[in-house]
mmCIF file with all atom_site columns, C-alpha atoms and ligand atoms in Angstrom:
data_model
loop_
_atom_site.group_PDB
_atom_site.id
_atom_site.type_symbol
_atom_site.label_atom_id
_atom_site.label_alt_id
_atom_site.label_comp_id
_atom_site.label_asym_id
_atom_site.label_entity_id
_atom_site.label_seq_id
_atom_site.pdbx_PDB_ins_code
_atom_site.Cartn_x
_atom_site.Cartn_y
_atom_site.Cartn_z
_atom_site.occupancy
_atom_site.B_iso_or_equiv
_atom_site.pdbx_formal_charge
_atom_site.auth_seq_id
_atom_site.auth_comp_id
_atom_site.auth_asym_id
_atom_site.auth_atom_id
_atom_site.pdbx_PDB_model_num
ATOM   1   C  CA  . UNK A 1 1   ? 16.753  11.149  -9.268  1.00 0.00 ? 1   UNK A CA  1
ATOM   2   C  CA  . UNK A 1 2   ? 16.427  7.853   -7.457  1.00 0.00 ? 2   UNK A CA  1
ATOM   3   C  CA  . UNK A 1 3   ? 17.012  8.854   -3.926  1.00 0.00 ? 3   UNK A CA  1
ATOM   4   C  CA  . UNK A 1 4   ? 17.493  5.978   -1.430  1.00 0.00 ? 4   UNK A CA  1
ATOM   5   C  CA  . UNK A 1 5   ? 14.740  6.123   1.204   1.00 0.00 ? 5   UNK A CA  1
ATOM   6   C  CA  . UNK A 1 6   ? 13.916  3.923   4.149   1.00 0.00 ? 6   UNK A CA  1
ATOM   7   C  CA  . UNK A 1 7   ? 11.001  1.728   3.434   1.00 0.00 ? 7   UNK A CA  1
ATOM   8   C  CA  . UNK A 1 8   ? 7.709   2.661   5.129   1.00 0.00 ? 8   UNK A CA  1
ATOM   9   C  CA  . UNK A 1 9   ? 5.508   -0.220  6.026   1.00 0.00 ? 9   UNK A CA  1
ATOM   10  C  CA  . UNK A 1 10  ? 1.963   0.215   4.861   1.00 0.00 ? 10  UNK A CA  1
ATOM   11  C  CA  . UNK A 1 11  ? -0.955  -1.669  6.181   1.00 0.00 ? 11  UNK A CA  1
ATOM   12  C  CA  . UNK A 1 12  ? -3.396  -1.057  3.358   1.00 0.00 ? 12  UNK A CA  1
ATOM   13  C  CA  . UNK A 1 13  ? -3.583  0.142   -0.221  1.00 0.00 ? 13  UNK A CA  1
ATOM   14  C  CA  . UNK A 1 14  ? -6.319  2.621   -1.061  1.00 0.00 ? 14  UNK A CA  1
ATOM   15  C  CA  . UNK A 1 15  ? -9.088  1.681   -3.500  1.00 0.00 ? 15  UNK A CA  1
ATOM   16  C  CA  . UNK A 1 16  ? -9.711  5.238   -4.408  1.00 0.00 ? 16  UNK A CA  1
ATOM   17  C  CA  . UNK A 1 17  ? -6.516  6.905   -5.806  1.00 0.00 ? 17  UNK A CA  1
ATOM   18  C  CA  . UNK A 1 18  ? -7.945  10.194  -7.118  1.00 0.00 ? 18  UNK A CA  1
ATOM   19  C  CA  . UNK A 1 19  ? -10.117 12.906  -5.536  1.00 0.00 ? 19  UNK A CA  1
ATOM   20  C  CA  . UNK A 1 20  ? -11.313 15.653  -7.772  1.00 0.00 ? 20  UNK A CA  1
ATOM   21  C  CA  . UNK A 1 21  ? -13.323 18.717  -6.745  1.00 0.00 ? 21  UNK A CA  1
ATOM   22  C  CA  . UNK A 1 22  ? -16.654 18.960  -8.511  1.00 0.00 ? 22  UNK A CA  1
ATOM   23  C  CA  . UNK A 1 23  ? -17.163 21.419  -11.307 1.00 0.00 ? 23  UNK A CA  1
ATOM   24  C  CA  . UNK A 1 24  ? -13.630 22.273  -12.125 1.00 0.00 ? 24  UNK A CA  1
ATOM   25  C  CA  . UNK A 1 25  ? -12.602 21.498  -15.721 1.00 0.00 ? 25  UNK A CA  1
ATOM   26  C  CA  . UNK A 1 26  ? -9.599  19.182  -16.149 1.00 0.00 ? 26  UNK A CA  1
ATOM   27  C  CA  . UNK A 1 27  ? -7.869  21.836  -18.201 1.00 0.00 ? 27  UNK A CA  1
ATOM   28  C  CA  . UNK A 1 28  ? -7.427  24.110  -15.206 1.00 0.00 ? 28  UNK A CA  1
ATOM   29  C  CA  . UNK A 1 29  ? -7.455  21.469  -12.471 1.00 0.00 ? 29  UNK A CA  1
ATOM   30  C  CA  . UNK A 1 30  ? -4.226  21.357  -10.503 1.00 0.00 ? 30  UNK A CA  1
ATOM   31  C  CA  . UNK A 1 31  ? -3.115  18.212  -8.741  1.00 0.00 ? 31  UNK A CA  1
ATOM   32  C  CA  . UNK A 1 32  ? -1.534  17.513  -5.327  1.00 0.00 ? 32  UNK A CA  1
ATOM   33  C  CA  . UNK A 1 33  ? 0.323   14.215  -5.253  1.00 0.00 ? 33  UNK A CA  1
ATOM   34  C  CA  . UNK A 1 34  ? -0.037  12.536  -1.967  1.00 0.00 ? 34  UNK A CA  1
ATOM   35  C  CA  . UNK A 1 35  ? 2.050   9.456   -1.557  1.00 0.00 ? 35  UNK A CA  1
ATOM   36  C  CA  . UNK A 1 36  ? 0.854   6.145   -0.269  1.00 0.00 ? 36  UNK A CA  1
ATOM   37  C  CA  . UNK A 1 37  ? 3.027   6.453   2.828   1.00 0.00 ? 37  UNK A CA  1
ATOM   38  C  CA  . UNK A 1 38  ? 1.543   9.822   3.555   1.00 0.00 ? 38  UNK A CA  1
ATOM   39  C  CA  . UNK A 1 39  ? -2.031  8.501   3.273   1.00 0.00 ? 39  UNK A CA  1
ATOM   40  C  CA  . UNK A 1 40  ? -0.989  5.661   5.642   1.00 0.00 ? 40  UNK A CA  1
ATOM   41  C  CA  . UNK A 1 41  ? 0.270   8.252   8.087   1.00 0.00 ? 41  UNK A CA  1
ATOM   42  C  CA  . UNK A 1 42  ? -3.108  10.112  7.914   1.00 0.00 ? 42  UNK A CA  1
ATOM   43  C  CA  . UNK A 1 43  ? -4.886  6.775   8.294   1.00 0.00 ? 43  UNK A CA  1
ATOM   44  C  CA  . UNK A 1 44  ? -3.058  5.807   11.387  1.00 0.00 ? 44  UNK A CA  1
ATOM   45  C  CA  . UNK A 1 45  ? -2.805  9.148   13.199  1.00 0.00 ? 45  UNK A CA  1
ATOM   46  C  CA  . UNK A 1 46  ? -6.011  10.933  12.101  1.00 0.00 ? 46  UNK A CA  1
ATOM   47  C  CA  . UNK A 1 47  ? -8.408  8.178   11.304  1.00 0.00 ? 47  UNK A CA  1
ATOM   48  C  CA  . UNK A 1 48  ? -7.396  5.501   13.849  1.00 0.00 ? 48  UNK A CA  1
ATOM   49  C  CA  . UNK A 1 49  ? -6.252  8.085   16.300  1.00 0.00 ? 49  UNK A CA  1
ATOM   50  C  CA  . UNK A 1 50  ? -2.932  6.503   17.177  1.00 0.00 ? 50  UNK A CA  1
ATOM   51  C  CA  . UNK A 1 51  ? -0.244  8.492   18.895  1.00 0.00 ? 51  UNK A CA  1
ATOM   52  C  CA  . UNK A 1 52  ? 2.648   9.342   16.676  1.00 0.00 ? 52  UNK A CA  1
ATOM   53  C  CA  . UNK A 1 53  ? 4.932   6.906   18.429  1.00 0.00 ? 53  UNK A CA  1
ATOM   54  C  CA  . UNK A 1 54  ? 2.454   4.030   17.839  1.00 0.00 ? 54  UNK A CA  1
ATOM   55  C  CA  . UNK A 1 55  ? 1.923   5.014   14.255  1.00 0.00 ? 55  UNK A CA  1
ATOM   56  C  CA  . UNK A 1 56  ? 5.690   5.316   13.608  1.00 0.00 ? 56  UNK A CA  1
ATOM   57  C  CA  . UNK A 1 57  ? 6.101   1.824   15.022  1.00 0.00 ? 57  UNK A CA  1
ATOM   58  C  CA  . UNK A 1 58  ? 3.471   0.348   12.778  1.00 0.00 ? 58  UNK A CA  1
ATOM   59  C  CA  . UNK A 1 59  ? 5.088   1.908   9.725   1.00 0.00 ? 59  UNK A CA  1
ATOM   60  C  CA  . UNK A 1 60  ? 8.582   0.707   10.930  1.00 0.00 ? 60  UNK A CA  1
ATOM   61  C  CA  . UNK A 1 61  ? 10.038  4.229   10.876  1.00 0.00 ? 61  UNK A CA  1
ATOM   62  C  CA  . UNK A 1 62  ? 11.335  6.687   13.580  1.00 0.00 ? 62  UNK A CA  1
ATOM   63  C  CA  . UNK A 1 63  ? 9.052   9.111   15.351  1.00 0.00 ? 63  UNK A CA  1
ATOM   64  C  CA  . UNK A 1 64  ? 10.916  11.931  13.634  1.00 0.00 ? 64  UNK A CA  1
ATOM   65  C  CA  . UNK A 1 65  ? 10.363  10.502  10.169  1.00 0.00 ? 65  UNK A CA  1
ATOM   66  C  CA  . UNK A 1 66  ? 6.680   9.890   10.964  1.00 0.00 ? 66  UNK A CA  1
ATOM   67  C  CA  . UNK A 1 67  ? 6.434   13.547  12.080  1.00 0.00 ? 67  UNK A CA  1
ATOM   68  C  CA  . UNK A 1 68  ? 7.864   14.739  8.729   1.00 0.00 ? 68  UNK A CA  1
ATOM   69  C  CA  . UNK A 1 69  ? 5.535   12.463  6.737   1.00 0.00 ? 69  UNK A CA  1
ATOM   70  C  CA  . UNK A 1 70  ? 2.337   13.411  8.540   1.00 0.00 ? 70  UNK A CA  1
ATOM   71  C  CA  . UNK A 1 71  ? 3.298   17.111  8.342   1.00 0.00 ? 71  UNK A CA  1
ATOM   72  C  CA  . UNK A 1 72  ? 3.728   16.919  4.650   1.00 0.00 ? 72  UNK A CA  1
ATOM   73  C  CA  . UNK A 1 73  ? 0.533   14.882  4.242   1.00 0.00 ? 73  UNK A CA  1
ATOM   74  C  CA  . UNK A 1 74  ? -1.520  17.475  6.281   1.00 0.00 ? 74  UNK A CA  1
ATOM   75  C  CA  . UNK A 1 75  ? -0.045  20.334  4.215   1.00 0.00 ? 75  UNK A CA  1
ATOM   76  C  CA  . UNK A 1 76  ? -0.918  18.609  0.880   1.00 0.00 ? 76  UNK A CA  1
ATOM   77  C  CA  . UNK A 1 77  ? -4.485  17.731  2.003   1.00 0.00 ? 77  UNK A CA  1
ATOM   78  C  CA  . UNK A 1 78  ? -4.940  21.284  3.224   1.00 0.00 ? 78  UNK A CA  1
ATOM   79  C  CA  . UNK A 1 79  ? -3.641  22.659  -0.008  1.00 0.00 ? 79  UNK A CA  1
ATOM   80  C  CA  . UNK A 1 80  ? -6.149  20.557  -1.958  1.00 0.00 ? 80  UNK A CA  1
ATOM   81  C  CA  . UNK A 1 81  ? -9.052  21.578  0.134   1.00 0.00 ? 81  UNK A CA  1
ATOM   82  C  CA  . UNK A 1 82  ? -8.168  25.313  0.343   1.00 0.00 ? 82  UNK A CA  1
ATOM   83  C  CA  . UNK A 1 83  ? -7.075  25.718  -3.202  1.00 0.00 ? 83  UNK A CA  1
ATOM   84  C  CA  . UNK A 1 84  ? -9.625  23.321  -4.734  1.00 0.00 ? 84  UNK A CA  1
ATOM   85  C  CA  . UNK A 1 85  ? -6.976  21.010  -6.243  1.00 0.00 ? 85  UNK A CA  1
ATOM   86  C  CA  . UNK A 1 86  ? -7.346  17.358  -7.065  1.00 0.00 ? 86  UNK A CA  1
ATOM   87  C  CA  . UNK A 1 87  ? -5.650  14.845  -4.813  1.00 0.00 ? 87  UNK A CA  1
ATOM   88  C  CA  . UNK A 1 88  ? -3.757  12.035  -6.504  1.00 0.00 ? 88  UNK A CA  1
ATOM   89  C  CA  . UNK A 1 89  ? -2.528  9.131   -4.341  1.00 0.00 ? 89  UNK A CA  1
ATOM   90  C  CA  . UNK A 1 90  ? 0.525   7.622   -5.897  1.00 0.00 ? 90  UNK A CA  1
ATOM   91  C  CA  . UNK A 1 91  ? 4.047   6.653   -5.259  1.00 0.00 ? 91  UNK A CA  1
ATOM   92  C  CA  . UNK A 1 92  ? 6.154   6.528   -2.108  1.00 0.00 ? 92  UNK A CA  1
ATOM   93  C  CA  . UNK A 1 93  ? 8.857   4.116   -0.991  1.00 0.00 ? 93  UNK A CA  1
ATOM   94  C  CA  . UNK A 1 94  ? 6.744   1.482   0.642   1.00 0.00 ? 94  UNK A CA  1
ATOM   95  C  CA  . UNK A 1 95  ? 6.810   -2.085  1.709   1.00 0.00 ? 95  UNK A CA  1
ATOM   96  C  CA  . UNK A 1 96  ? 4.177   -4.605  0.762   1.00 0.00 ? 96  UNK A CA  1
ATOM   97  C  CA  . UNK A 1 97  ? 3.864   -8.262  -0.286  1.00 0.00 ? 97  UNK A CA  1
ATOM   98  C  CA  . UNK A 1 98  ? 4.781   -8.881  -3.757  1.00 0.00 ? 98  UNK A CA  1
ATOM   99  C  CA  . UNK A 1 99  ? 3.800   -12.567 -4.126  1.00 0.00 ? 99  UNK A CA  1
ATOM   100 C  CA  . UNK A 1 100 ? 0.598   -14.494 -3.765  1.00 0.00 ? 100 UNK A CA  1
ATOM   101 C  CA  . UNK A 1 101 ? 0.804   -18.118 -2.772  1.00 0.00 ? 101 UNK A CA  1
ATOM   102 C  CA  . UNK A 1 102 ? -1.115  -20.944 -4.267  1.00 0.00 ? 102 UNK A CA  1
ATOM   103 C  CA  . UNK A 1 103 ? -1.454  -24.600 -3.454  1.00 0.00 ? 103 UNK A CA  1
ATOM   104 C  CA  . UNK A 1 104 ? -2.627  -27.560 -5.472  1.00 0.00 ? 104 UNK A CA  1
ATOM   105 C  CA  . UNK A 1 105 ? -5.209  -29.792 -3.655  1.00 0.00 ? 105 UNK A CA  1
ATOM   106 C  CA  . UNK A 1 106 ? -4.268  -32.825 -5.768  1.00 0.00 ? 106 UNK A CA  1
ATOM   107 C  CA  . UNK A 1 107 ? -0.480  -32.997 -5.519  1.00 0.00 ? 107 UNK A CA  1
ATOM   108 C  CA  . UNK A 1 108 ? 0.112   -30.447 -2.682  1.00 0.00 ? 108 UNK A CA  1
ATOM   109 C  CA  . UNK A 1 109 ? 2.467   -28.526 -4.928  1.00 0.00 ? 109 UNK A CA  1
ATOM   110 C  CA  . UNK A 1 110 ? 2.745   -24.904 -3.727  1.00 0.00 ? 110 UNK A CA  1
ATOM   111 C  CA  . UNK A 1 111 ? 4.019   -21.907 -5.654  1.00 0.00 ? 111 UNK A CA  1
ATOM   112 C  CA  . UNK A 1 112 ? 3.988   -18.109 -5.746  1.00 0.00 ? 112 UNK A CA  1
ATOM   113 C  CA  . UNK A 1 113 ? 2.954   -15.582 -8.343  1.00 0.00 ? 113 UNK A CA  1
ATOM   114 C  CA  . UNK A 1 114 ? 3.339   -11.912 -8.305  1.00 0.00 ? 114 UNK A CA  1
ATOM   115 C  CA  . UNK A 1 115 ? 0.381   -9.642  -7.678  1.00 0.00 ? 115 UNK A CA  1
ATOM   116 C  CA  . UNK A 1 116 ? -1.318  -8.448  -10.745 1.00 0.00 ? 116 UNK A CA  1
ATOM   117 C  CA  . UNK A 1 117 ? -0.846  -11.505 -12.891 1.00 0.00 ? 117 UNK A CA  1
ATOM   118 C  CA  . UNK A 1 118 ? -4.329  -12.921 -12.351 1.00 0.00 ? 118 UNK A CA  1
ATOM   119 C  CA  . UNK A 1 119 ? -5.316  -16.356 -11.124 1.00 0.00 ? 119 UNK A CA  1
ATOM   120 C  CA  . UNK A 1 120 ? -3.383  -19.341 -12.499 1.00 0.00 ? 120 UNK A CA  1
ATOM   121 C  CA  . UNK A 1 121 ? -5.218  -21.578 -14.668 1.00 0.00 ? 121 UNK A CA  1
ATOM   122 C  CA  . UNK A 1 122 ? -3.872  -24.864 -13.267 1.00 0.00 ? 122 UNK A CA  1
ATOM   123 C  CA  . UNK A 1 123 ? -1.145  -26.451 -11.148 1.00 0.00 ? 123 UNK A CA  1
ATOM   124 C  CA  . UNK A 1 124 ? 2.219   -26.056 -12.768 1.00 0.00 ? 124 UNK A CA  1
ATOM   125 C  CA  . UNK A 1 125 ? 3.177   -29.537 -11.515 1.00 0.00 ? 125 UNK A CA  1
ATOM   126 C  CA  . UNK A 1 126 ? 0.245   -31.835 -12.290 1.00 0.00 ? 126 UNK A CA  1
ATOM   127 C  CA  . UNK A 1 127 ? -1.986  -29.548 -14.417 1.00 0.00 ? 127 UNK A CA  1
ATOM   128 C  CA  . UNK A 1 128 ? -4.955  -29.959 -12.062 1.00 0.00 ? 128 UNK A CA  1
ATOM   129 C  CA  . UNK A 1 129 ? -7.370  -27.114 -11.780 1.00 0.00 ? 129 UNK A CA  1
ATOM   130 C  CA  . UNK A 1 130 ? -8.079  -27.974 -8.172  1.00 0.00 ? 130 UNK A CA  1
ATOM   131 C  CA  . UNK A 1 131 ? -6.023  -25.162 -6.881  1.00 0.00 ? 131 UNK A CA  1
ATOM   132 C  CA  . UNK A 1 132 ? -6.480  -22.586 -4.030  1.00 0.00 ? 132 UNK A CA  1
ATOM   133 C  CA  . UNK A 1 133 ? -4.926  -19.648 -2.464  1.00 0.00 ? 133 UNK A CA  1
ATOM   134 C  CA  . UNK A 1 134 ? -2.623  -21.015 0.235   1.00 0.00 ? 134 UNK A CA  1
ATOM   135 C  CA  . UNK A 1 135 ? -4.110  -20.832 3.736   1.00 0.00 ? 135 UNK A CA  1
ATOM   136 C  CA  . UNK A 1 136 ? -1.242  -18.717 5.034   1.00 0.00 ? 136 UNK A CA  1
ATOM   137 C  CA  . UNK A 1 137 ? -1.987  -16.233 2.205   1.00 0.00 ? 137 UNK A CA  1
ATOM   138 C  CA  . UNK A 1 138 ? -5.475  -15.348 3.606   1.00 0.00 ? 138 UNK A CA  1
ATOM   139 C  CA  . UNK A 1 139 ? -6.225  -13.916 6.992   1.00 0.00 ? 139 UNK A CA  1
ATOM   140 C  CA  . UNK A 1 140 ? -5.080  -10.594 8.264   1.00 0.00 ? 140 UNK A CA  1
ATOM   141 C  CA  . UNK A 1 141 ? -3.720  -8.461  5.481   1.00 0.00 ? 141 UNK A CA  1
ATOM   142 C  CA  . UNK A 1 142 ? -1.560  -6.280  7.714   1.00 0.00 ? 142 UNK A CA  1
ATOM   143 C  CA  . UNK A 1 143 ? 0.012   -9.232  9.451   1.00 0.00 ? 143 UNK A CA  1
ATOM   144 C  CA  . UNK A 1 144 ? 0.750   -10.840 6.050   1.00 0.00 ? 144 UNK A CA  1
ATOM   145 C  CA  . UNK A 1 145 ? 2.330   -7.673  4.852   1.00 0.00 ? 145 UNK A CA  1
ATOM   146 C  CA  . UNK A 1 146 ? 4.470   -7.534  7.984   1.00 0.00 ? 146 UNK A CA  1
ATOM   147 C  CA  . UNK A 1 147 ? 5.686   -11.036 7.543   1.00 0.00 ? 147 UNK A CA  1
ATOM   148 C  CA  . UNK A 1 148 ? 6.069   -11.331 3.835   1.00 0.00 ? 148 UNK A CA  1
ATOM   149 C  CA  . UNK A 1 149 ? 6.888   -7.675  2.918   1.00 0.00 ? 149 UNK A CA  1
ATOM   150 C  CA  . UNK A 1 150 ? 9.954   -7.417  0.933   1.00 0.00 ? 150 UNK A CA  1
ATOM   151 C  CA  . UNK A 1 151 ? 11.707  -4.162  0.276   1.00 0.00 ? 151 UNK A CA  1
ATOM   152 C  CA  . UNK A 1 152 ? 10.932  -0.885  -1.298  1.00 0.00 ? 152 UNK A CA  1
ATOM   153 C  CA  . UNK A 1 153 ? 8.458   -1.185  -4.213  1.00 0.00 ? 153 UNK A CA  1
ATOM   154 C  CA  . UNK A 1 154 ? 7.046   2.049   -5.533  1.00 0.00 ? 154 UNK A CA  1
ATOM   155 C  CA  . UNK A 1 155 ? 3.408   1.854   -6.174  1.00 0.00 ? 155 UNK A CA  1
ATOM   156 C  CA  . UNK A 1 156 ? 2.319   3.234   -9.567  1.00 0.00 ? 156 UNK A CA  1
ATOM   157 C  CA  . UNK A 1 157 ? -1.232  4.351   -10.179 1.00 0.00 ? 157 UNK A CA  1
ATOM   158 C  CA  . UNK A 1 158 ? -3.550  1.893   -11.966 1.00 0.00 ? 158 UNK A CA  1
HETATM 159 ZN ZN1 . LIG B 2 .   ? -0.866  -30.359 -8.764  1.00 0.00 ? 201 LIG B ZN1 1
#
């Protein structure tokens, strides 16, 4: 079941993860599962208009692999549009930052927390609440992901 795949670098995560055609009851609605790396391929090639070579480079994969991903992505989107199916954006072997960095302005203690755990209440070292996201953790999200991305974390919906 767990097939080893090469990580695809992804420069953004979609806010909208579900597209549903209007007027079709859930009981008869069929879903197409578009993976996050497939959406990224569409974003780079179709939305930003990059050549496949450039897009492949951005995702850190070969031109051949990119070709397969974009072909699969186009087919799924077409299927959803033609057949009136819902599009669910979920999954895919992708690379993204796992940790957020914080820094305490009082004692300069710096630490990391995983995404999704919420903002810390205080500095773990001196208990001060004068804490901030570390400067290097702001700025360009895509650059951050490139530099801090660790390996292969599947994205689950929600
Ligand atoms: Zn502190």
